Amino acid sequence: MRKKISMLCVILVAFVANAAYSAEGDRCSPQIANNAAAASVCGPVCEKYGLVFAGNWSNDPHHPPVKACIDKGEGEAVCGCAATNDVEISPTVQTVDTATQLQIPIGMKKTCLQGPDSLYASQTCPVVNANGLDFWALSYVDNRVGMAIVAYDSAGKVVGLIEKTGARYIWDIAVDATKETISFRGQANKVVSLKWSDLFIPQMAKGNTTANYVIWPTSTSGQASWTNGVQNYGTAAPFGSGANQLLDPYIEHSAGKQLCADKKQPWSVYTYATIGSPYSTVTCILPPVPGQPTYNPAMNALLDAAVNDHSLMAALASAVSDAQLIAAAASKGYKITEADIAQSRGPVASSSSTVKRSLSAGSASCGGSGQEPCSQCTQETCVYWPFNFCCIKEYCECVQSSYSCNAGLSINPSGICTAPRTCLPNQICKDFVVFLEYNDNGTKDNRVCEQWLSYPNCAKGIPNAALSAYEIVFNKGKAYYKSTNTLVNTWTGSPSRETLYVIDARDNKIYLVNVDGRYIQVRGSANCIGQTIPEGDSTAACAKPRLTTHAGILMGSIAGLPSPNSEPGSTVQQTIKVIGAGTIQVINGDIQWITNDSGHFKPSQDNLKNSIAAFKAAGFPNFPPLGDCTYSFQPVAGKDGVYRQNAVDVSHCEL
């Protein structure tokens, strides 16, 4: 699997003849009738040169580019074409000899261990390779808990450096193609992670008009210079961050300027180094030249001046809007307009393009029932790289979106796509977070396990395949578990022991689950995780016990968990519909009483009547109304809104 990063590049080859057709610019085309026809005509024309249609075109025979095409007999119109780099990041992990020679930045070292708990150095190191660059996980000579992911090009030069805290001394690297992440595992199995997109280095793009280089001090004490391990740059100065010291931005600017001049890419920008992280990533850019779409005289003059004036560069780099950029330039005596800025950026993607929020349109993971809606960006703000204002579009942040679900679904108050709720008068319909009601990987930290639990881990809910083990049927008025034909008995021996019931609105089936607090009585495959205890016992004794709530009894079945569906995200909700829910007492199959005690569904007295009707319809006759016996709801002490109805017989209205 590959991670594609789309970049609009500043292609810096002058369009002077057919031999230069690889550059951006005008291309002769057949006649273009109108704007509606432009894309269909220009798309294939630009594609012929490995470019894309930028959106601008002309069929005016007096326009010089069009006239040139007509005079040469190559077309009757022109298309504006632009280059894109769809850089496909495709990381792999290789095992490399530890003795491999590297340019190692000051303060770092190459330490690879044999395993997470080993103190012995390995003869090999895991290394990530992506698009021709090698990424080594280096540690620090001061043994801090951190790693530097350092990128090397084919010549062994350092072209990228990412510092991460949380792990040291690499021993393993894992690539996750689904999440598009890379995990660097260090001592004691501590991990630091990167996204695939973090690996993008400008050298990966076509044309190499922009490139990264990393420099660092030759020494962290006394007199020092900036170096890339091969050559020193700028003026030597005392190591430190004060004025006229090596980390003074003016001194650092001078070093970056010299490096980029040597690379024939004179525009430069760099990251500020610090005492604790004395490393500077310098980005060098080859400026556009007259004849290219991104060439703008005012912007070129401004940036030419900024390369030689750190205060001007700092002022420009701090601008985060066109207005701020124009003001910063004006404060230094340079006049630019929004049109100048727009031209220097090159073609910009449509503001209505689809961008990824957490899920995007066309994805199988959005828009469906129980999923987050798909998002369509309606307004975006773009950041350009390496400067805020030009020259390559790095990423766009969506600041306004519209959201939609698949046909027939709508967004509920929790932001989840659901079918329009059709909750019948005799039903209770509630939305619950799936993650909290069914979860085989619960912890106290993720709020699945209750804080009173004596274990840090738990499972929650009745598995889909186990639900039938809790279904009951009646024979001659007595309640039996259908799967085993055994009489139902409520647990005794503790005030926390009770029997939960739910009546599933999908098919009117009744399920009874004995619980001790939240610990369940094992039936069928509803057992602990990693430990199997006998049927009929409580999961309370397990290291990872299974618990349930009223909602958890049905959630596994409704959400299809633990199979065939994968565990959803922590915000996904599911509607559960029941006829009723509460607690019930059963002795040798005989029901003694029933309540509407369910904090999840909060049934009313009318709902309790519906539950009673469902039990009577299933085969238990001894609930009112029966003969002269009517409902006699007794308030349950200490529980507001909770009522109990005793079973009755026709002789005295109570058993």
XYZ file of C-alpha atoms in Angstrom:
655
model
C 0.000 0.000 0.000
C 1.213 3.508 -0.735
C 0.514 6.904 0.711
C 0.010 9.482 -2.045
C 0.884 13.104 -1.304
C -0.223 15.601 -3.932
C 2.053 18.595 -4.294
C 1.824 21.503 -6.715
C 5.414 22.145 -7.722
C 7.298 25.171 -8.903
C 8.742 23.754 -12.121
C 11.767 25.819 -12.901
C 12.669 25.112 -16.521
C 12.123 27.985 -18.932
C 9.654 27.278 -21.734
C 11.708 28.166 -24.779
C 11.240 25.371 -27.278
C 9.709 21.952 -27.830
C 12.583 20.422 -25.904
C 11.372 22.216 -22.772
C 7.841 20.845 -22.930
C 8.330 19.182 -19.546
C 7.931 22.623 -17.946
C 4.704 24.305 -16.971
C 3.148 26.798 -19.353
C 0.992 27.163 -22.458
C 0.442 24.217 -24.794
C -1.020 24.424 -28.262
C -4.406 22.767 -28.536
C -7.313 22.257 -30.877
C -9.996 24.937 -30.907
C -11.741 25.500 -27.558
C -15.337 26.604 -28.064
C -16.097 27.812 -24.549
C -15.259 27.398 -20.884
C -17.445 24.288 -20.572
C -15.400 22.565 -23.281
C -11.997 23.631 -21.975
C -11.430 20.751 -19.536
C -12.275 18.054 -22.071
C -9.936 19.623 -24.650
C -7.090 20.652 -22.370
C -7.018 17.594 -20.134
C -5.616 15.267 -22.830
C -3.354 18.025 -24.205
C -1.650 18.605 -20.838
C -1.546 14.891 -20.035
C 0.479 14.345 -23.222
C 3.301 16.315 -21.562
C 2.913 14.723 -18.143
C 1.081 17.795 -16.836
C -2.454 18.664 -15.714
C -4.860 21.330 -16.922
C -4.441 24.398 -14.665
C -7.825 25.928 -15.596
C -6.643 28.835 -17.772
C -6.972 28.816 -21.593
C -7.303 31.163 -24.573
C -8.685 31.016 -28.134
C -8.039 34.681 -28.933
C -6.034 34.669 -32.193
C -4.453 38.000 -31.223
C -3.099 36.610 -27.945
C 0.635 35.999 -28.602
C 0.736 32.350 -27.448
C -2.344 31.517 -29.545
C -0.960 33.411 -32.540
C 2.328 31.478 -32.202
C 0.445 28.169 -32.231
C -1.553 29.215 -35.316
C 1.572 30.450 -37.127
C 3.374 27.155 -36.459
C 0.327 25.138 -37.463
C 0.256 23.393 -34.067
C -3.200 24.476 -32.926
C -5.886 27.117 -32.733
C -5.883 27.720 -28.973
C -3.678 27.268 -25.922
C -4.143 25.432 -22.635
C -2.456 26.438 -19.383
C -0.763 23.323 -18.039
C 0.734 22.759 -14.595
C 2.838 20.056 -13.045
C 1.752 17.969 -10.123
C 3.762 15.553 -8.116
C 1.709 12.690 -6.786
C 4.390 11.382 -4.489
C 3.521 7.877 -3.374
C 5.151 7.217 -0.027
C 5.745 3.470 0.101
C 7.787 2.655 3.239
C 9.483 -0.672 3.795
C 11.743 -1.894 6.606
C 15.184 -3.286 5.906
C 17.812 -4.834 8.157
C 21.150 -3.066 7.717
C 24.617 -3.774 9.094
C 25.207 -1.640 12.192
C 28.703 -0.851 10.897
C 27.249 1.113 7.959
C 28.992 4.487 7.796
C 26.730 7.496 8.369
C 27.093 11.240 8.757
C 25.768 11.421 12.318
C 24.721 14.872 13.590
C 26.424 16.115 16.711
C 24.907 14.873 19.969
C 23.526 11.711 18.374
C 24.630 8.098 18.178
C 23.681 4.883 16.455
C 22.418 2.400 19.086
C 20.491 -0.709 18.033
C 19.575 -3.365 20.595
C 18.918 -7.090 20.220
C 15.476 -6.823 21.828
C 13.258 -4.697 24.045
C 14.744 -6.042 27.287
C 18.290 -6.603 26.074
C 21.305 -4.503 27.037
C 23.374 -5.956 24.215
C 24.006 -4.148 20.941
C 22.746 -5.776 17.793
C 24.920 -6.347 14.734
C 22.061 -5.068 12.572
C 19.685 -2.113 12.677
C 16.155 -1.799 11.289
C 15.943 1.028 8.756
C 12.944 2.473 6.917
C 13.321 2.992 3.189
C 10.908 5.248 1.356
C 11.278 6.531 -2.189
C 15.041 6.150 -2.288
C 15.718 7.678 1.137
C 16.823 5.754 4.226
C 15.418 6.749 7.626
C 17.584 5.735 10.601
C 16.363 5.953 14.190
C 19.284 7.506 16.067
C 19.566 8.000 19.831
C 21.312 10.728 21.824
C 24.704 10.682 23.503
C 23.149 12.110 26.676
C 20.845 9.032 26.792
C 17.646 11.095 26.886
C 14.435 9.173 26.197
C 14.057 10.212 22.613
C 14.915 9.343 19.036
C 15.828 11.338 15.953
C 14.472 9.865 12.730
C 17.188 10.983 10.319
C 16.746 10.797 6.521
C 19.741 10.057 4.275
C 19.836 10.361 0.497
C 21.666 7.941 -1.778
C 24.888 9.949 -1.347
C 24.686 9.634 2.437
C 23.778 13.285 3.026
C 21.350 14.170 5.828
C 18.239 15.612 4.182
C 15.659 15.342 6.950
C 15.458 15.097 10.738
C 12.433 14.487 12.971
C 12.896 14.453 16.745
C 10.478 12.436 18.897
C 10.347 11.789 22.640
C 9.122 8.658 24.423
C 11.548 5.920 23.372
C 15.271 5.334 22.856
C 17.626 2.639 21.502
C 15.838 1.157 18.502
C 15.362 -2.597 18.146
C 12.352 -2.976 15.815
C 10.266 -1.014 13.312
C 6.716 -1.922 12.281
C 4.806 -0.490 9.321
C 1.010 -0.400 9.564
C -0.412 -0.205 6.051
C -3.972 0.219 7.296
C -3.366 3.177 9.600
C -0.423 4.389 7.453
C 1.851 4.745 10.453
C 5.332 3.583 11.372
C 6.158 2.478 14.925
C 9.756 2.718 16.118
C 10.159 0.342 19.069
C 12.891 0.953 21.580
C 14.104 -0.222 24.953
C 11.384 -1.679 27.212
C 9.093 -1.720 24.155
C 8.553 2.032 24.328
C 7.300 3.339 21.005
C 7.401 6.532 18.966
C 5.304 6.776 15.828
C 5.238 8.690 12.570
C 2.632 9.031 9.871
C 3.678 8.019 6.387
C 3.179 11.612 5.278
C 5.801 12.703 7.849
C 8.399 11.009 5.662
C 7.900 13.376 2.745
C 11.162 15.089 1.808
C 11.224 17.481 -1.191
C 13.830 15.298 -2.909
C 11.048 12.760 -3.476
C 9.265 15.141 -5.863
C 9.930 15.326 -9.574
C 12.205 18.047 -10.853
C 14.163 18.562 -7.621
C 13.611 22.311 -7.776
C 13.204 22.273 -3.992
C 15.375 20.240 -1.631
C 16.056 19.810 2.078
C 19.420 19.703 3.820
C 20.267 19.436 7.503
C 23.122 21.285 9.194
C 24.386 21.238 12.788
C 27.204 22.768 14.859
C 30.723 21.421 14.597
C 30.897 21.748 18.385
C 28.540 22.520 21.253
C 31.185 24.485 23.143
C 33.705 27.149 22.237
C 34.045 28.359 18.663
C 31.876 26.452 16.155
C 30.559 26.522 12.610
C 27.503 25.133 10.868
C 28.200 21.898 8.965
C 26.490 19.094 7.078
C 29.235 16.694 8.139
C 31.224 17.345 4.979
C 31.524 21.107 4.595
C 31.201 24.076 6.939
C 28.919 27.000 6.122
C 28.609 30.597 7.250
C 30.750 32.384 9.793
C 32.327 30.674 12.795
C 31.010 31.942 16.118
C 30.884 30.934 19.797
C 28.311 28.202 20.402
C 25.236 29.694 22.081
C 21.920 31.352 21.358
C 22.763 34.972 22.122
C 23.535 37.795 19.729
C 26.482 37.061 17.412
C 26.582 33.455 18.633
C 26.143 30.423 16.410
C 22.398 30.005 17.058
C 21.718 33.700 16.453
C 19.152 33.616 13.602
C 21.274 36.048 11.603
C 24.301 33.719 11.796
C 22.132 30.697 10.982
C 20.561 32.597 8.068
C 24.001 33.261 6.630
C 24.908 29.570 6.779
C 21.687 28.529 5.051
C 22.156 31.154 2.371
C 25.671 29.879 1.586
C 24.525 26.243 1.499
C 21.690 26.993 -0.940
C 23.925 29.125 -3.113
C 26.309 26.148 -3.384
C 23.353 23.968 -4.414
C 22.357 26.462 -7.135
C 18.984 26.866 -5.412
C 19.432 30.362 -3.950
C 16.107 30.938 -2.179
C 16.421 29.539 1.323
C 14.430 29.139 4.502
C 15.315 27.189 7.634
C 14.048 25.943 10.983
C 15.379 27.664 14.090
C 17.851 25.633 16.138
C 17.974 25.643 19.943
C 20.545 24.691 22.575
C 18.669 21.442 23.266
C 18.047 20.734 19.577
C 20.887 22.373 17.639
C 19.803 21.117 14.224
C 18.546 23.224 11.332
C 16.649 21.931 8.307
C 17.454 24.232 5.409
C 15.125 24.248 2.409
C 16.608 25.491 -0.839
C 14.492 26.582 -3.807
C 15.338 27.364 -7.408
C 13.346 30.528 -8.229
C 10.943 30.603 -11.177
C 12.174 32.424 -14.267
C 10.429 34.668 -16.809
C 8.076 32.671 -19.004
C 6.913 30.347 -16.285
C 3.397 30.664 -14.849
C 4.650 31.140 -11.286
C 7.131 33.856 -12.194
C 6.078 37.227 -10.821
C 8.573 40.120 -10.919
C 7.371 41.719 -7.686
C 7.465 38.459 -5.730
C 10.843 37.465 -7.169
C 12.306 40.832 -6.187
C 10.871 40.515 -2.696
C 12.303 37.036 -2.108
C 15.650 37.872 -3.693
C 15.896 40.662 -1.118
C 14.732 38.411 1.747
C 17.527 35.922 1.062
C 19.971 38.703 1.863
C 18.014 40.283 4.745
C 17.078 38.062 7.681
C 14.773 40.634 9.254
C 12.772 40.830 6.008
C 12.643 37.024 5.723
C 11.481 36.703 9.339
C 8.753 39.288 8.768
C 7.536 37.529 5.633
C 7.662 34.061 7.184
C 5.528 35.180 10.124
C 2.679 36.260 7.837
C -0.275 33.879 7.886
C -2.569 35.749 5.503
C -2.237 37.659 2.254
C -2.981 40.914 4.070
C -0.216 40.304 6.611
C 2.232 39.421 3.855
C 1.432 42.593 1.925
C 1.853 44.646 5.100
C 5.166 42.952 5.998
C 6.535 43.644 2.521
C 5.344 47.241 2.625
C 7.070 47.798 5.977
C 10.344 47.039 4.210
C 9.550 49.157 1.170
C 8.240 46.460 -1.197
C 4.848 46.671 -2.885
C 3.031 43.460 -3.749
C -0.621 42.704 -4.411
C -2.907 39.732 -3.865
C -2.628 39.001 -7.588
C 1.197 38.826 -7.266
C 0.870 36.362 -4.390
C -1.681 34.229 -6.243
C 0.541 33.988 -9.315
C 3.569 32.912 -7.249
C 1.527 30.057 -5.798
C 0.604 28.603 -9.137
C -2.624 26.726 -9.856
C -4.709 26.147 -6.742
C -7.163 23.305 -6.282
C -10.860 24.149 -6.281
C -12.176 25.196 -2.891
C -15.006 22.700 -3.316
C -12.664 19.730 -3.492
C -13.294 16.856 -1.152
C -10.875 16.782 1.747
C -10.585 14.322 4.563
C -12.042 15.292 7.931
C -12.004 12.021 9.765
C -13.773 10.288 6.911
C -14.289 11.374 3.324
C -16.869 10.852 0.637
C -16.463 7.647 -1.306
C -15.014 5.826 1.665
C -16.615 2.589 2.810
C -16.100 3.871 6.354
C -18.458 6.820 6.196
C -22.044 7.609 5.369
C -23.477 4.206 6.251
C -25.779 3.275 9.088
C -24.006 3.714 12.436
C -21.076 5.506 10.777
C -19.913 9.096 10.761
C -21.214 11.157 7.825
C -19.028 11.861 4.816
C -17.712 15.396 4.612
C -17.396 17.698 1.622
C -15.189 20.728 2.038
C -16.864 23.967 1.004
C -14.134 26.346 2.151
C -10.456 25.667 2.782
C -7.368 27.593 3.830
C -4.092 26.455 2.294
C -0.577 26.587 3.703
C 2.316 26.898 1.296
C 5.681 25.404 1.858
C 8.450 26.149 2.676
C 7.162 29.729 3.079
C 3.691 30.462 4.375
C 2.965 32.374 1.190
C 4.619 30.363 -1.601
C 5.699 28.223 -3.411
C 4.434 24.668 -3.045
C 1.038 23.913 -1.607
C 1.758 21.686 1.375
C -1.715 21.074 2.723
C -5.134 22.638 2.943
C -7.217 22.854 6.096
C -10.947 22.713 5.639
C -12.588 25.531 7.588
C -16.144 24.853 6.465
C -17.741 21.572 5.410
C -21.036 20.026 4.504
C -21.925 16.559 5.773
C -24.083 13.845 4.262
C -25.170 10.234 4.736
C -26.051 7.528 2.252
C -29.516 7.597 0.710
C -32.285 6.999 3.218
C -30.131 7.924 6.229
C -29.862 11.145 8.200
C -27.486 12.577 10.814
C -28.749 12.038 14.345
C -28.041 14.446 17.273
C -24.860 12.484 18.043
C -23.513 13.113 14.552
C -24.020 9.542 13.325
C -25.824 8.374 10.199
C -28.994 6.494 11.095
C -32.207 5.481 9.434
C -35.124 7.742 10.288
C -36.293 6.539 13.658
C -39.553 4.643 13.540
C -40.154 4.049 17.203
C -43.559 2.502 17.747
C -45.699 3.570 20.728
C -44.994 0.314 22.563
C -41.204 0.592 22.132
C -38.292 2.345 23.822
C -35.664 3.554 21.312
C -32.318 4.808 22.605
C -28.926 5.611 21.057
C -25.838 4.177 22.785
C -22.094 4.428 22.104
C -21.194 0.969 20.818
C -17.663 1.212 22.243
C -18.999 1.584 25.808
C -21.670 -1.139 25.663
C -19.855 -3.881 23.733
C -16.084 -4.052 23.953
C -13.720 -6.988 24.352
C -10.799 -4.660 25.123
C -12.183 -2.502 27.894
C -10.109 -0.676 30.495
C -10.772 1.817 33.234
C -8.921 4.428 31.204
C -11.183 4.098 28.154
C -14.242 4.231 30.456
C -15.538 0.785 29.499
C -14.669 -0.737 32.882
C -16.243 0.735 36.008
C -13.857 2.402 38.443
C -15.010 0.122 41.278
C -13.774 -2.889 39.350
C -10.863 -4.641 41.075
C -9.211 -5.260 37.699
C -7.807 -2.746 35.201
C -9.247 -4.622 32.196
C -12.629 -6.081 31.300
C -14.968 -7.114 28.501
C -18.427 -5.589 28.186
C -21.603 -6.943 26.627
C -22.995 -10.290 25.461
C -21.301 -11.533 22.271
C -23.479 -11.870 19.205
C -23.072 -15.652 19.082
C -23.882 -16.062 22.796
C -27.132 -14.093 22.962
C -29.327 -17.135 22.181
C -28.022 -18.847 25.350
C -29.941 -16.259 27.414
C -33.243 -16.522 25.529
C -36.104 -17.889 27.602
C -39.328 -19.676 26.725
C -42.245 -20.783 28.881
C -43.627 -24.267 29.397
C -46.722 -24.567 31.567
C -46.063 -21.125 32.967
C -42.450 -21.811 33.962
C -39.433 -20.021 32.469
C -36.758 -22.172 30.808
C -33.522 -21.285 29.038
C -34.356 -22.348 25.482
C -30.854 -23.567 24.551
C -30.503 -25.985 27.490
C -34.134 -26.540 28.549
C -33.188 -25.745 32.165
C -35.303 -23.794 34.629
C -34.388 -20.177 35.260
C -33.303 -19.218 38.764
C -32.268 -15.781 39.960
C -28.908 -15.784 41.732
C -29.074 -15.481 45.506
C -26.590 -14.811 48.293
C -25.836 -11.136 47.740
C -27.873 -7.912 47.456
C -25.985 -7.097 44.244
C -27.207 -10.278 42.562
C -30.235 -9.915 40.325
C -31.669 -10.928 36.969
C -31.776 -8.393 34.148
C -34.341 -8.733 31.393
C -34.717 -7.106 28.000
C -37.445 -7.695 25.435
C -36.005 -7.227 21.957
C -38.312 -5.128 19.765
C -36.937 -6.796 16.630
C -38.653 -10.114 17.326
C -40.184 -9.851 20.848
C -37.703 -12.402 22.209
C -37.065 -12.225 25.958
C -33.539 -12.494 27.383
C -32.685 -13.002 31.066
C -29.131 -12.503 32.349
C -28.077 -13.138 35.943
C -25.595 -10.527 37.157
C -23.618 -9.893 40.313
C -23.184 -6.147 40.148
C -22.177 -6.074 36.485
C -20.436 -9.497 36.407
C -22.472 -11.928 34.310
C -23.390 -15.555 34.759
C -21.594 -17.538 32.063
C -23.804 -19.102 29.428
C -22.789 -20.334 26.005
C -19.748 -18.481 24.682
C -20.262 -15.449 26.935
C -17.166 -15.945 29.048
C -14.108 -14.134 30.319
C -11.339 -13.013 27.971
C -8.300 -15.310 27.972
C -9.821 -17.559 30.611
C -12.695 -20.039 30.459
C -14.788 -20.718 33.522
C -17.628 -23.258 33.884
C -21.126 -22.436 32.656
C -23.295 -21.038 35.392
C -20.406 -19.430 37.306
C -19.782 -15.712 37.728
C -17.087 -13.914 35.755
C -16.111 -12.046 38.949
C -13.154 -14.358 39.560
C -11.544 -13.744 36.138
C -8.519 -11.552 35.502
C -10.431 -10.002 32.581
C -14.101 -10.464 33.514
C -17.088 -9.967 31.250
C -19.680 -7.442 32.399
C -22.947 -6.242 30.939
C -25.617 -3.577 31.106
C -29.163 -3.736 29.752
C -27.909 -2.145 26.523
C -24.918 -4.494 26.463
C -27.193 -7.549 26.342
C -28.349 -6.615 22.824
C -25.492 -4.444 21.513
C -23.302 -7.345 20.354
C -26.171 -8.764 18.330
C -27.274 -5.445 16.840
C -23.750 -4.229 15.969
C -22.555 -7.670 14.795
C -19.799 -7.995 17.385
C -17.310 -9.441 17.843
C -17.909 -10.758 14.314
C -18.512 -10.271 11.454
C -17.933 -6.546 11.980
C -14.786 -4.903 13.319
C -14.880 -2.914 16.539
C -16.122 0.609 15.752
C -14.552 3.896 16.771
C -15.145 5.433 20.171
C -17.890 7.805 18.953
C -20.008 5.485 16.809
C -23.531 5.043 18.162
C -26.227 2.465 17.570
C -29.975 2.616 18.213
C -31.403 -0.181 20.349
C -35.171 -0.727 20.389
C -36.815 -2.711 23.181
C -40.341 -3.399 24.360
C -39.123 -3.177 27.925
C -36.179 -3.660 30.267
C -35.667 -3.984 33.997
C -35.112 -6.606 36.685
C -37.036 -9.754 37.513
C -36.954 -12.454 40.176
C -37.415 -16.090 39.184
C -37.437 -19.158 41.483
C -37.439 -22.586 39.834
C -38.903 -21.045 36.709
C -41.704 -19.189 38.529
C -41.620 -15.409 38.192
C -42.084 -13.658 41.550
C -42.013 -10.026 40.477
C -40.885 -7.657 37.723
C -39.638 -4.028 37.693
C -38.826 -1.273 35.213
C -35.390 -0.741 36.838
C -33.093 0.107 33.908
C -30.868 3.161 34.018
C -30.082 2.790 30.318
C -33.630 2.637 28.944
C -35.480 4.417 31.801
C -38.846 2.706 31.162
C -42.033 4.396 32.300
C -45.014 2.740 34.016
C -46.597 2.326 30.579
C -43.432 0.591 29.391
C -43.635 -1.715 32.395
C -47.189 -2.605 31.362
C -45.854 -3.407 27.878
C -43.221 -5.708 29.428
C -45.897 -7.483 31.466
C -47.997 -7.954 28.328
C -44.979 -9.436 26.518
C -44.342 -11.967 29.313
C -48.017 -12.947 29.310
C -47.976 -13.385 25.540
C -44.849 -15.561 25.820
C -46.570 -17.954 28.246
C -46.486 -16.611 31.802
C -50.105 -16.060 32.844
C -49.747 -14.724 36.383
C -49.501 -11.011 35.763
C -52.369 -8.513 35.862
C -54.748 -7.756 34.477
C -55.986 -11.191 35.494
C -59.546 -11.809 36.566
C -60.360 -9.130 39.102
C -56.679 -8.354 39.631
C -55.420 -5.043 38.243
C -51.959 -3.462 38.193
C -50.544 -2.770 41.628
C -47.264 -0.921 41.064
C -45.213 -0.530 44.235
C -42.503 2.172 44.307
C -39.014 0.735 44.836
C -37.340 2.482 47.767
C -34.447 4.769 46.843
C -35.087 4.571 43.084
C -37.092 7.421 41.623
C -39.535 6.317 38.930
C -38.901 2.595 39.499
C -41.866 0.340 40.251
C -42.375 -3.334 41.065
C -45.319 -5.513 40.077
C -45.763 -8.810 41.923
C -47.049 -11.894 40.196
C -50.704 -12.740 41.001
C -53.289 -15.526 40.775
C -57.038 -15.310 40.388
C -57.731 -16.272 44.011
C -56.043 -13.396 45.841
C -54.233 -11.235 43.286
C -50.821 -12.084 44.819
C -48.627 -15.165 44.835
